[in-house]
XYZ file of C-alpha atoms in Angstrom:
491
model
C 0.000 0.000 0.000
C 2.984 2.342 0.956
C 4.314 2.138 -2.888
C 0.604 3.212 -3.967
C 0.357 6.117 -2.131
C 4.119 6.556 -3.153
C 3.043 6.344 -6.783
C -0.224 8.607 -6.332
C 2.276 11.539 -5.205
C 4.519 11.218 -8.346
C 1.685 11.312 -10.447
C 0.795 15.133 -8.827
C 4.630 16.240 -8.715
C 6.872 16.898 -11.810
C 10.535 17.464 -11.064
C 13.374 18.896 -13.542
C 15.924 16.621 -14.759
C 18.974 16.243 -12.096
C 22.571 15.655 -12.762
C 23.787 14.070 -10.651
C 22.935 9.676 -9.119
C 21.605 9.128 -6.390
C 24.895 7.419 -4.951
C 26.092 10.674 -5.489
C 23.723 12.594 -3.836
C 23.961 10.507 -0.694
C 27.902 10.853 -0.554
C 27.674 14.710 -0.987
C 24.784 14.850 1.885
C 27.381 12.650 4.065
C 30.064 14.814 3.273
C 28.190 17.829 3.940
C 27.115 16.961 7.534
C 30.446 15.777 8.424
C 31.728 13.673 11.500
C 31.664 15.065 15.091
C 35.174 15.884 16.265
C 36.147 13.283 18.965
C 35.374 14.456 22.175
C 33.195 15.023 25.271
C 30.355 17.324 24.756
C 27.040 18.133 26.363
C 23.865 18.911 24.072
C 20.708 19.699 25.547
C 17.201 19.857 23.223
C 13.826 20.455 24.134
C 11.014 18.240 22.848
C 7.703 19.175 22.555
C 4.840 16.919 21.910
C 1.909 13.990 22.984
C 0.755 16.057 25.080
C 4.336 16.650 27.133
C 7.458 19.113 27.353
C 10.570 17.132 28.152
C 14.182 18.284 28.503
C 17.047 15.677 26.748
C 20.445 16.160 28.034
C 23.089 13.812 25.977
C 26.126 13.457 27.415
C 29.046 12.662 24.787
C 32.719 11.184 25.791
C 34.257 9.730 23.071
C 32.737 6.199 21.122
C 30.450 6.703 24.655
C 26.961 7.944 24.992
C 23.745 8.326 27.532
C 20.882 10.730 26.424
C 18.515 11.306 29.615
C 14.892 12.218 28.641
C 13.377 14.006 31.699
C 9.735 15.446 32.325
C 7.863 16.297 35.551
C 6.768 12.188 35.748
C 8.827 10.201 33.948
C 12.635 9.940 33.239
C 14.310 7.287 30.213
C 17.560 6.662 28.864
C 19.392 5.268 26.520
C 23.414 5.471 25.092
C 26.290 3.124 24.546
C 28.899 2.263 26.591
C 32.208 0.400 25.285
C 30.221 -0.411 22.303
C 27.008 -2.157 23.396
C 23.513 -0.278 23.274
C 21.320 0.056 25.788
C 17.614 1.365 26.656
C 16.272 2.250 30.306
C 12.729 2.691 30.726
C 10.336 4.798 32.931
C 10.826 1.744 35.658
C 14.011 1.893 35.097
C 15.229 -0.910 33.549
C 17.764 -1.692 31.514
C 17.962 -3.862 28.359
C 21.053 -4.303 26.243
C 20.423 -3.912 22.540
C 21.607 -6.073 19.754
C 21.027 -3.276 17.287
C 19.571 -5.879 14.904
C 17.701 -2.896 13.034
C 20.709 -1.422 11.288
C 22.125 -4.226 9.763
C 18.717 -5.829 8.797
C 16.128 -3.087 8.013
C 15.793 -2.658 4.304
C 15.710 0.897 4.357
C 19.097 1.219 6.363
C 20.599 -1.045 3.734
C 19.185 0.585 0.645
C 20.786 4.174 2.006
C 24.063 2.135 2.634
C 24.460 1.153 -0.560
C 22.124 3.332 -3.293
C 24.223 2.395 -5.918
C 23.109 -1.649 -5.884
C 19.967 -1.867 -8.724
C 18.226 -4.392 -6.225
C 17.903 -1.340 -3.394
C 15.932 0.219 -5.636
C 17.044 4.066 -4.617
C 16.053 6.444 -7.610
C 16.418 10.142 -8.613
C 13.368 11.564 -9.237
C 14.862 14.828 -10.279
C 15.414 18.721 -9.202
C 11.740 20.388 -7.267
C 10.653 23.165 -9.007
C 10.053 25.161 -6.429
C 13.004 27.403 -4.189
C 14.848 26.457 -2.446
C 15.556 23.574 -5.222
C 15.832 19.784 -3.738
C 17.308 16.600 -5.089
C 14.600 14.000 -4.618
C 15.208 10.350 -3.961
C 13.158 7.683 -3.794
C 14.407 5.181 -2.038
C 11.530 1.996 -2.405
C 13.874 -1.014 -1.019
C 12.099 -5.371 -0.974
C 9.849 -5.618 2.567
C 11.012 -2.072 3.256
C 9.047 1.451 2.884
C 8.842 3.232 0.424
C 10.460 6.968 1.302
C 11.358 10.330 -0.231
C 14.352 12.101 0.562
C 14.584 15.948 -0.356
C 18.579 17.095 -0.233
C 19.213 21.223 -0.357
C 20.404 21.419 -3.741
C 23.148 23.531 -2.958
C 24.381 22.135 0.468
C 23.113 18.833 0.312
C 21.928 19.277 3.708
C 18.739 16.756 4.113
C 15.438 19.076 4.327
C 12.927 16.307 4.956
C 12.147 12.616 4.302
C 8.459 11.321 3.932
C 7.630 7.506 4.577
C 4.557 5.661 3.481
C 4.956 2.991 6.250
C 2.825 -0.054 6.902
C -0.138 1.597 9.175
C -1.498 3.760 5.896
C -0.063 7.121 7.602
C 2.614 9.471 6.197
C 5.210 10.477 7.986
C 7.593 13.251 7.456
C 10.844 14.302 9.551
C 11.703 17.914 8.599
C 15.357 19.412 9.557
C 16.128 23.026 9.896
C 17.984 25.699 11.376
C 21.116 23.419 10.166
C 24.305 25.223 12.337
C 27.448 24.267 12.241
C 29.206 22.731 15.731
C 33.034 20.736 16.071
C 33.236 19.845 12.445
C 29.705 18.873 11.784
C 26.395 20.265 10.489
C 23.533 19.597 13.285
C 19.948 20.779 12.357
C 18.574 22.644 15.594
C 14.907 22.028 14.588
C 13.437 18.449 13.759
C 9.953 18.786 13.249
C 7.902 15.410 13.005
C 4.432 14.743 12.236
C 2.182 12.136 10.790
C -1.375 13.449 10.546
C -2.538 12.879 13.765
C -2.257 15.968 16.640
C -0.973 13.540 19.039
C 2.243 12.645 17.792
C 3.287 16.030 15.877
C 6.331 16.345 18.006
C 8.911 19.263 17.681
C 12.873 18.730 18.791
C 14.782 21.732 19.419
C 18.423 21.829 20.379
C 19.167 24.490 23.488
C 22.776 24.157 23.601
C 25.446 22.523 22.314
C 28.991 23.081 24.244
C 32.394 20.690 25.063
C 31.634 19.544 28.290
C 33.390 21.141 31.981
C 36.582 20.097 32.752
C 36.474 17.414 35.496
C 33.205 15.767 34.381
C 32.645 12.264 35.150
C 33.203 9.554 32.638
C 29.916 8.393 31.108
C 28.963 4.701 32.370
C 25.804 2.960 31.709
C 23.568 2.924 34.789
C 22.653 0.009 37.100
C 19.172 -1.736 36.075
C 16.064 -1.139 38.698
C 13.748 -4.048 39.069
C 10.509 -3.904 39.916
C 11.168 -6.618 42.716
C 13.773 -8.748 44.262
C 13.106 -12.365 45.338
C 16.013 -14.787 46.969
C 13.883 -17.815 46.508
C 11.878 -18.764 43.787
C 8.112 -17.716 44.179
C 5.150 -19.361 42.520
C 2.635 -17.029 41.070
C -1.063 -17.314 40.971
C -2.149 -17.681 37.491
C -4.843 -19.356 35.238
C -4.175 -20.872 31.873
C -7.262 -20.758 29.374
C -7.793 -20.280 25.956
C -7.311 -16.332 26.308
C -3.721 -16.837 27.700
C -2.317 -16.755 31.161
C -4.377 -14.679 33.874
C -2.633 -13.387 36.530
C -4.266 -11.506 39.527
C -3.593 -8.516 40.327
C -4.277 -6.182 43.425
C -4.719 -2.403 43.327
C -5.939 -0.253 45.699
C -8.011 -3.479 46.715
C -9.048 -4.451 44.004
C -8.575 -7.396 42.250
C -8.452 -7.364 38.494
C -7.159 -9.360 35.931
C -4.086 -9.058 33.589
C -2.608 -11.306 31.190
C 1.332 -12.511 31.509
C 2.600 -11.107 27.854
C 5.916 -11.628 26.705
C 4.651 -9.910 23.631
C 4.406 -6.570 25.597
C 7.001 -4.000 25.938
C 6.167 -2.876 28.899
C 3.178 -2.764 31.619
C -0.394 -1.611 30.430
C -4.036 -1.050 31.951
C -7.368 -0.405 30.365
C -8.236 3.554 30.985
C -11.733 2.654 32.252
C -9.846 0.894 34.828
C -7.387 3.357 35.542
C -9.843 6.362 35.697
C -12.534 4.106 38.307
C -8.768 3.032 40.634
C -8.382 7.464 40.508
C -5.263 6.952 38.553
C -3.971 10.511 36.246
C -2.909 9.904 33.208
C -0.118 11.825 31.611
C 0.800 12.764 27.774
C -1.466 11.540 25.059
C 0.518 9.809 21.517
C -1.112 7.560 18.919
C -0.079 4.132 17.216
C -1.217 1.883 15.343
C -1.524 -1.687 15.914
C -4.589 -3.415 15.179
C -6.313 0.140 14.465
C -5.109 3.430 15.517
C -4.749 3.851 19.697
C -4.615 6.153 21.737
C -2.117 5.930 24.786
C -0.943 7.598 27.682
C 1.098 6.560 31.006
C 0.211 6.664 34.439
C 1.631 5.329 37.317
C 0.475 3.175 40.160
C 1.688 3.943 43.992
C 1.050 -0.057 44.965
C 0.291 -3.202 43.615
C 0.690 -6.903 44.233
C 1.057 -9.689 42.148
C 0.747 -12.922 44.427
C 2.995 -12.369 47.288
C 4.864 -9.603 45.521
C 4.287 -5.849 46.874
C 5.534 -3.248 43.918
C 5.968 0.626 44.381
C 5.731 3.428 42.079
C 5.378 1.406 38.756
C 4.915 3.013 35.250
C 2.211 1.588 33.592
C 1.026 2.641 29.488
C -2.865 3.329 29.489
C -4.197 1.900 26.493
C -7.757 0.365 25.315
C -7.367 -3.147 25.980
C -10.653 -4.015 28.119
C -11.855 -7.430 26.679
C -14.284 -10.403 28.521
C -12.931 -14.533 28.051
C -14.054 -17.364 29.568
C -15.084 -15.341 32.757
C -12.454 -13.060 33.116
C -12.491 -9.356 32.608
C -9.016 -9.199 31.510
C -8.143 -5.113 31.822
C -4.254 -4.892 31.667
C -0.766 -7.104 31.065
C 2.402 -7.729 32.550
C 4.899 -7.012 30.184
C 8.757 -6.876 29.703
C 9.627 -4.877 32.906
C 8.050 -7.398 35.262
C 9.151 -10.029 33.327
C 12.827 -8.697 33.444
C 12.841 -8.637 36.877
C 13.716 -12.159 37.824
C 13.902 -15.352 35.300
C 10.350 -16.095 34.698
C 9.729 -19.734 34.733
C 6.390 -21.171 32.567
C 5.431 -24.481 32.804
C 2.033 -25.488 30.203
C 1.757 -29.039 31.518
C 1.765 -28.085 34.897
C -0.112 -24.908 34.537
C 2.159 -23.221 36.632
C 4.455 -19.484 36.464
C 7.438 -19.203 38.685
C 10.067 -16.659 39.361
C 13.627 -17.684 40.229
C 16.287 -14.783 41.883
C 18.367 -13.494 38.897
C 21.350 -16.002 38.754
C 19.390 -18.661 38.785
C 20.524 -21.128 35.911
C 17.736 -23.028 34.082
C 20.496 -25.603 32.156
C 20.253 -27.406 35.350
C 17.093 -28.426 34.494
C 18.697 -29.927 31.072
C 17.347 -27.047 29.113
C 18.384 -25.769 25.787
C 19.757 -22.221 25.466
C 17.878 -19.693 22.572
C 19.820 -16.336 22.204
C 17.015 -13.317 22.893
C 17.306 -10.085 21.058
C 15.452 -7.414 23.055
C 15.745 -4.128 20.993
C 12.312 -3.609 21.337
C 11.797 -4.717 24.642
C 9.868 -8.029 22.985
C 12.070 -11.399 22.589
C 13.354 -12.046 19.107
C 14.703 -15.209 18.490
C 15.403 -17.981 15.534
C 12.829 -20.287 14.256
C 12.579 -21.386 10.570
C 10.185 -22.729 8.214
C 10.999 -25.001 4.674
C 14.587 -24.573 6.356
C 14.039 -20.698 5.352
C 15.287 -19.336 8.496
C 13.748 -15.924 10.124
C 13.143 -13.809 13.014
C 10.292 -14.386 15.485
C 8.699 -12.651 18.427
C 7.974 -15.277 21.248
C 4.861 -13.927 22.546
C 2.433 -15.754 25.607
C -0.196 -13.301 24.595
C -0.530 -15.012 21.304
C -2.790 -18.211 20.792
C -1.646 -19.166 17.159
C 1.450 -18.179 15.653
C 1.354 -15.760 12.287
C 4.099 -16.081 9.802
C 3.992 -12.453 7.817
C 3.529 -12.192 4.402
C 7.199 -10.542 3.303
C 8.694 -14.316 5.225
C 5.715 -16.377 3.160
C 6.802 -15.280 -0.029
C 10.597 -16.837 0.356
C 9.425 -19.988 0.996
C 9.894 -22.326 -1.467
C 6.478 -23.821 -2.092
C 3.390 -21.946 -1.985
C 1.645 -22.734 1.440
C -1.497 -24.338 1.209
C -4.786 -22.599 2.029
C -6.317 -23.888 5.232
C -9.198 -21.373 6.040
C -9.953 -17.962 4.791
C -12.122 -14.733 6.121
C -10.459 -14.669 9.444
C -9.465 -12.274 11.517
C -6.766 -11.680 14.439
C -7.620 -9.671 17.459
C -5.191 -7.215 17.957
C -5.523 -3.620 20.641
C -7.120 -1.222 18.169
C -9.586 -3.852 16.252
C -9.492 -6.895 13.742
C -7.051 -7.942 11.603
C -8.246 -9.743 8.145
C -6.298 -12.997 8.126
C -5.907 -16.215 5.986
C -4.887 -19.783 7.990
C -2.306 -21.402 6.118
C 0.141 -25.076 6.628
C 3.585 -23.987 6.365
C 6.247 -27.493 6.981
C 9.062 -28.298 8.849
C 8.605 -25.554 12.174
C 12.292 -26.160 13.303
C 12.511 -24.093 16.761
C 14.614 -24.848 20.214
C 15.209 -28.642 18.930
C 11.706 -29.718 17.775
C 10.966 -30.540 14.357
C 7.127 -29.894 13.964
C 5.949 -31.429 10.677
C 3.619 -28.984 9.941
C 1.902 -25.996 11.618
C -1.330 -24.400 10.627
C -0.475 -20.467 10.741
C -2.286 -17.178 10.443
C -1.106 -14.753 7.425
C -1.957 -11.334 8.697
C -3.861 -10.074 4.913
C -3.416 -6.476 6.129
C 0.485 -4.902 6.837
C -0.788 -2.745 9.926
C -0.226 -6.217 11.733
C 3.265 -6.645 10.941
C 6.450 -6.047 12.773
C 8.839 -4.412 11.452
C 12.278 -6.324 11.032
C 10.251 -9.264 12.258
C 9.241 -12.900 10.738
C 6.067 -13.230 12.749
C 4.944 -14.403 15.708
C 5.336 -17.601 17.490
C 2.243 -17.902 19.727
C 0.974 -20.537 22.720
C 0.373 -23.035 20.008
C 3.793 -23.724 19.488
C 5.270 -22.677 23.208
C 2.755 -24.402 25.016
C 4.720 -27.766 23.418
C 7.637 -26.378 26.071
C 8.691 -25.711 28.943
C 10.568 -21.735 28.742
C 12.427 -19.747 30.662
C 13.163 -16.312 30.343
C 15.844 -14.336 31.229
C 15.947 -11.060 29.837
C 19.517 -10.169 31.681
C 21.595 -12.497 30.368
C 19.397 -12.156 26.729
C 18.468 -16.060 26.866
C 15.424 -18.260 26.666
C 15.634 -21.198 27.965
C 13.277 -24.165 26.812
C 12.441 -27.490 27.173
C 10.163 -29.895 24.875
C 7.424 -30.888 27.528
């Protein structure tokens, strides 16, 4: 759909001949910004937008980084430190990244390398208008399809506009270029996508070496949301809708559901309004549909014999009855992350063992996580075609997405059609289809019967699909999100 719209703006926009390749565009705009002089500087921007005014500070020393976002309510971070990424959220944890998205997303490769046919990076030509831009088109396999407007005389990048999977266009304008220690920073980024909620404007305060005698920059301790020293069995009810987990608040007992498919912690806003909760910043995504969602946060809860304090929650529409629960939140990556969360589907049972504990003394098999986006990624393959998966206990079926379909060999027979996936934000049109030879942690399924999400809104980006409690349920897993393993066992 993104190369349709793409294709409906050329046909409204003529553009001059250019002179010059794309390759060559993109080296001149490289050269043009330049390379920040090694050295330890501290920039400070603004950001305004959803609903909130927050002050970044980034702190620079060397190959080292940490940019500190800060508002009245909330504080994240995120740098590198001796070469390995890392993100710290509102509760203060701390997940290392693998930085998958660079070397895999198609977009990111295409601008690497614009001069390689299959990238598919074009010149459309000079604008008409002044100040004259180059325009490239840069319309990569399974990527998005983007336009890139370079200052025809500095080659200084104006704006790019992507036509991304959820139907909306984005656009990232940079002004007010200046420049500082060798390189050409735009003071002003100015994004937007159509909806009020997310136009969000980025403005640099100051940019200045940093004092003598300033620390070192260091990558800060992760927070957890609890600390066991034994392991502790939690309450929880497997059904058809997932696992149920109770949960306590300000008396109350409500359900959530234990989702390794969720980046953080969540809670219906009908819920959090009745419990007197305030709600803070408003942004909008899409996932199923479009969504509001905002962030609160909750003075006490308990989760089985756990007490938590002070706990950032997301407040998003996800009120839904099964099987005679009202389930009205989920328990996400930063409760997960807190200890190594054992499941068990034969024995219907959750367990969380102190951080240290080792599962291979249970004989289990080790699966490398990737937690970029604060969901596990990890290895599966179909037809021996191998891809990227989000392991995800919120999931009943797993979903295979159409961009990982199409490289397997044979055409994957047509189980059911006129389906639909429920998803925060509505239903997702679906087809069921048998894709062979599931190889994942050391089981060879023969076949699986899988959802193919028909619409793109559903997809991932950088991700295969989604390996739901169909296929997990035939293990038993551990997670550990600190040492970036799962841990699983055939049942």
């Amino acid at each position: 759909m993104g190369a349709l719209l793409g294709a409906a703006v050329l046909l409204l926009v003529s553009y001059l001949p250019a002179n010059l390749s794309a390759p060559e565009i993109v080296a001149r705009s490289r050269t043009a910004r330049g390379t920040l002089a090694t050295g330890r500087y501290i920039i400070v921007d603004r950001i305004r937008g959803g609903g909130m005014d927050r002050i970044r500070t980034t702190r620079i020393d060397g190959a080292n980084s940490i940019a500190i976002v800060q508002n009245g309510q909330y504080t994240t971070a995120s740098g590198s430190y001796n070469g390995q990424g890392w993100n710290q959220d509102e509760n203060g944890l701390v997940l290392l990244r693998s930085d998958f998205r660079r070397f895999v997303d198609p977009n990111n490769k295409a601008l690497l390398h614009p001069e390689d046919p299959a990238n598919h990076v074009t010149v459309l030509g000079l604008t008409q208008t002044q100040p004259q831009e180059y325009v490239i088109e840069a319309n990569p396999p399974d990527g998005s399809d983007q336009y890139r407007y370079y200052d025809a005389k500095t080659f200084l990048l104006n704006r790019f506009v992507t036509f991304d999977a959820d139907m909306h266009q984005h656009v990232t304008e940079f002004s007010d270029y200046r420049p500082v220690f060798q390189s050409m920073r735009p003071f002003r980024i100015h994004n937007y996508d159509g909806r009020p909620q997310n136009d969000t404007v980025t403005e640099t305060i100051s940019f200045q070496p940093a004092p003598a005698g300033s620390p070192p920059v260091t990558m800060p301790a992760s927070r957890a949301l609890y600390t066991i020293d034994k392991p502790v069995v939690i309450p929880a009810v497997f059904s058809k809708s997932g696992i149920v987990v109770r949960v306590t608040i300000n008396g109350r007992g409500l359900d959530f559901l234990l989702d390794s498919g969720a980046s953080g912690l969540a809670i219906d806003p009908g819920v959090a309004h009745q419990l007197g909760l305030t709600a803070y910043g408003v942004t909008n995504q899409t996932i199923g549909g479009d969504v509001d969602i905002s962030r609160t946060r909750i003075p006490d809860l308990s989760v089985g014999p756990l007490h938590l304090h002070d706990v950032a929650f997301s407040v998003v529409p996800i009120s839904h009855y099964a099987e005679g629960s009202r389930i009205v939140g989920v328990l996400g990556c930063d409760f997960i992350a807190s200890s190594v969360l054992g499941i068990d589907f034969q024995k219907s049972t959750v367990t969380l063992y102190p951080s240290g504990f080792d599962p291979r003394s249970f004989g289990m098999f080790a699966l490398p996580l990737q937690l970029d986006d604060s969901v596990p990624r990890v290895q599966a393959s179909f037809e021996g075609v191998p891809g990227f998966f989000l392991v995800d206990t919120g999931a009943a079926g797993t979903i295979a997405y159409q961009t990982y379909v199409r490289k397997l060999g044979s055409s994957a027979p047509l189980v059911e059609q006129g389906m639909s996936l429920s998803a925060v934000g509505g239903e997702v049109p679906a087809q069921l289809r048998r894709l062979t030879d599931l190889e994942f942690g050391g089981i060879h399924f023969g076949d699986a019967a899988v959802f193919v999400p028909s619409s793109s809104t559903f997809n991932l980006s950088d991700y295969d699909g989604i390996l739901g409690r169909d296929v997990l349920s035939q293990y038993q897993l551990f997670f550990d999100y600190a040492k970036r393993q799962l841990y699983i066992k055939p049942a």
